[in-house]
Amino acid sequence: GRVSNNFQFIDVGRNDPKKKNMRARKSQYVEIYDPFTKAQVEEQSERCIECGNPYCEWKCPVHNFIPNWLKLVAEGNLFEAAELSHQTNTLPEVCGRVCPQDRLCEGACTLNDGFGAVTIGSSEKYITDTALAMGWRPDLSGVVATGKKVAIIGAGPAGLGCADVLTRAGVKAVVFDRYPEIGGLLTFGIPEFKLEKLVMQRRREIFEEMGIEFHLNTEVGRDIAIDDIMEDYDAVFLGMGTYKAMQGNLPGEDLPGVHKALSFLIGNVNHNMGFNQPDGDYVNLRDKRVIVLGGGDTAMDCVRTAVRQRARQVVCAYRRDEENMPGSRREVKNAREEGVEFLFNRQPTEIVNYFGEAGGVKLVRTELGEPDADGRRRPQAVPGSEEVIDADAVIVAFGFQPSPAAWFSDINVSTNDWDGVVAEEHQEFRFQTSNPKVFAGGDMVRGSDLVVTAIWEGRQAAEGILDFLEV
Ligand code: FAD
Ligand code: SF4
């Protein structure tokens, strides 16, 4: 046990789950990591030195009780570990899969200095996956109904986090989403090789058992009027994400053969899941030479989807160097292993028009200049260094901006100068908007960020709503 050997971390190293073989990785839409085994989780748990002030907990955006649930698993109390893990996180099995742990919990682990961090993410995933498979369900036996009901617009991680906390406090949560399945970008953005679709389908069933009501295929402002929602509910939470793709303003960006990253990914998910979609939304890159422009999580998901579609060649061009890529290092490594070529310090200046279609990308070399306001070094073009890389398809992954609904002004919800909804954590009612009855959180408030930060804001907004409703 770990009490008898506090120096376990010296003899036993960090351990990552095994990856599937390369043939499977290059051709199948399945998660690339095998599940962590019981023995592996126990071994990692025993490496945890239970430092007095656990840095991992502080750095984790939802402040998971990491050392405590690791200890419960090692003691054989899996169901208690799952219950504890759900006290702070609405989707622990999802975060275990998709959080950039190297920048969050594991990056802050005391052992990360020299010994290798405790493998936290895979353990978190193991606890919930295994407990659910063994029949564990969240314990809501003590919940007393308050008679209040709240409408939640958006079934992404922010909306689900909000619904979870409200339900556990006896408030009825009714969730509206325009898509045919819950999850938001977890279902329609993040591909299967990071997060298989069954994970969210299973979650929907659990949420429904908890009493959360979902109205899918229902777009607020089109299929149902916001005025009706405002009238019928005691409060409203907005968790609608950011869906306006940022443009590069490049000559040729409108040519056939140039695709927006998210449309490409959503088209592929719909194709794989058999959902109806208008003709032409599914793009097939088989045998094509593909260039993806951008260096974030979305760009990595595009290059790796292109590999699985059996593109002939997949190149990622990014304007900074590898050190300064914004996404998870683990996924860059995975992309490279799967055969993606990276061109760093390259900025696109034009999409080449080849007989009316995209025929390649003109790239200029960059050098990193002075740090900008965020402290990131700004890339500057090196004159005379242009080159053309031939391609049959170009995918633009420059990020997203909020896309405010036309009805925000009808209900007096204010936005800021970059179209984000104004709602802050540190005010009397957490994440309240300029309309006292309306709360908001996730990407539409903070700008595109992470699953775990969206969950946190949704959960915090639920606390704000509970205070507002005085329940
Ligand atoms: P969303 O997940 O966008 O959910 C918003 C929901 O609102 C959607 O389901 C939408 O249909 C619905 N909606 C919007 N308007 C309406 C309306 N009028 N009526 C009804 N419904 C509406 N983060 C990570 O932590 N790790 C990763 O590996 C990662 N990879 C990513 C890969 C891609 C390709 C992308 C695009 C993002 C990735 N992210 C990742 C970021 C992460 O997915 C988002 O930060 C997170 O999903 C934001 O949650 P949200 O609830 O705010 O919004
Ligand atoms: Fe780490 Fe994310 Fe889990 Fe927090 S939620 S412990 S950051 S994997």
Tab-separated table of C-alpha atoms and ligand atoms in Angstrom, residues 56-57 59-66 69 88-89 91-92 94-106 120-122 124-125 330 450 452 455, ligand 2:
chain	number	residue	atom	x	y	z
A	56	CYS	CA	-2.550	19.173	-9.459
A	57	GLU	CA	-5.864	20.092	-7.793
A	59	LYS	CA	-4.169	23.613	-11.664
A	60	CYS	CA	-7.160	21.451	-12.638
A	61	PRO	CA	-9.820	23.983	-13.723
A	62	VAL	CA	-12.627	22.122	-11.884
A	63	HIS	CA	-10.364	21.449	-8.854
A	64	ASN	CA	-10.810	17.694	-8.801
A	65	PHE	CA	-9.928	15.900	-5.534
A	66	ILE	CA	-7.218	13.999	-7.380
A	69	TRP	CA	-9.847	9.548	-5.562
A	88	THR	CA	-16.403	18.328	-8.918
A	89	ASN	CA	-16.637	17.162	-12.543
A	91	LEU	CA	-17.815	14.571	-17.375
A	92	PRO	CA	-14.725	13.011	-15.753
A	94	VAL	CA	-14.366	12.946	-21.129
A	95	CYS	CA	-11.805	15.182	-19.402
A	96	GLY	CA	-9.608	12.149	-18.744
A	97	ARG	CA	-9.540	11.660	-22.510
A	98	VAL	CA	-9.298	15.173	-23.957
A	99	CYS	CA	-7.804	17.568	-21.380
A	100	PRO	CA	-4.287	18.751	-22.269
A	101	GLN	CA	-3.010	17.196	-19.022
A	102	ASP	CA	0.578	18.214	-19.779
A	103	ARG	CA	-0.481	21.850	-19.340
A	104	LEU	CA	-2.925	21.210	-16.458
A	105	CYS	CA	-2.998	18.606	-13.662
A	106	GLU	CA	-0.048	16.479	-14.744
A	120	ILE	CA	-3.874	11.399	-13.746
A	121	GLY	CA	-5.998	11.737	-16.904
A	122	SER	CA	-6.047	8.036	-17.757
A	124	GLU	CA	-9.761	9.613	-14.109
A	125	LYS	CA	-11.084	8.015	-17.289
A	330	ARG	CA	0.362	14.830	-26.940
A	450	LEU	CA	-11.298	23.879	-23.337
A	452	VAL	CA	-12.923	21.443	-18.759
A	455	ILE	CA	-17.709	22.554	-17.590
B	2	SF4	FE1	-6.617	16.797	-15.192
B	2	SF4	FE2	-8.593	17.655	-16.766
B	2	SF4	FE3	-9.043	15.692	-15.036
B	2	SF4	FE4	-8.656	18.174	-14.140
B	2	SF4	S1	-10.364	17.450	-15.387
B	2	SF4	S2	-7.752	16.265	-13.311
B	2	SF4	S3	-7.140	18.935	-15.644
B	2	SF4	S4	-7.644	15.583	-16.779
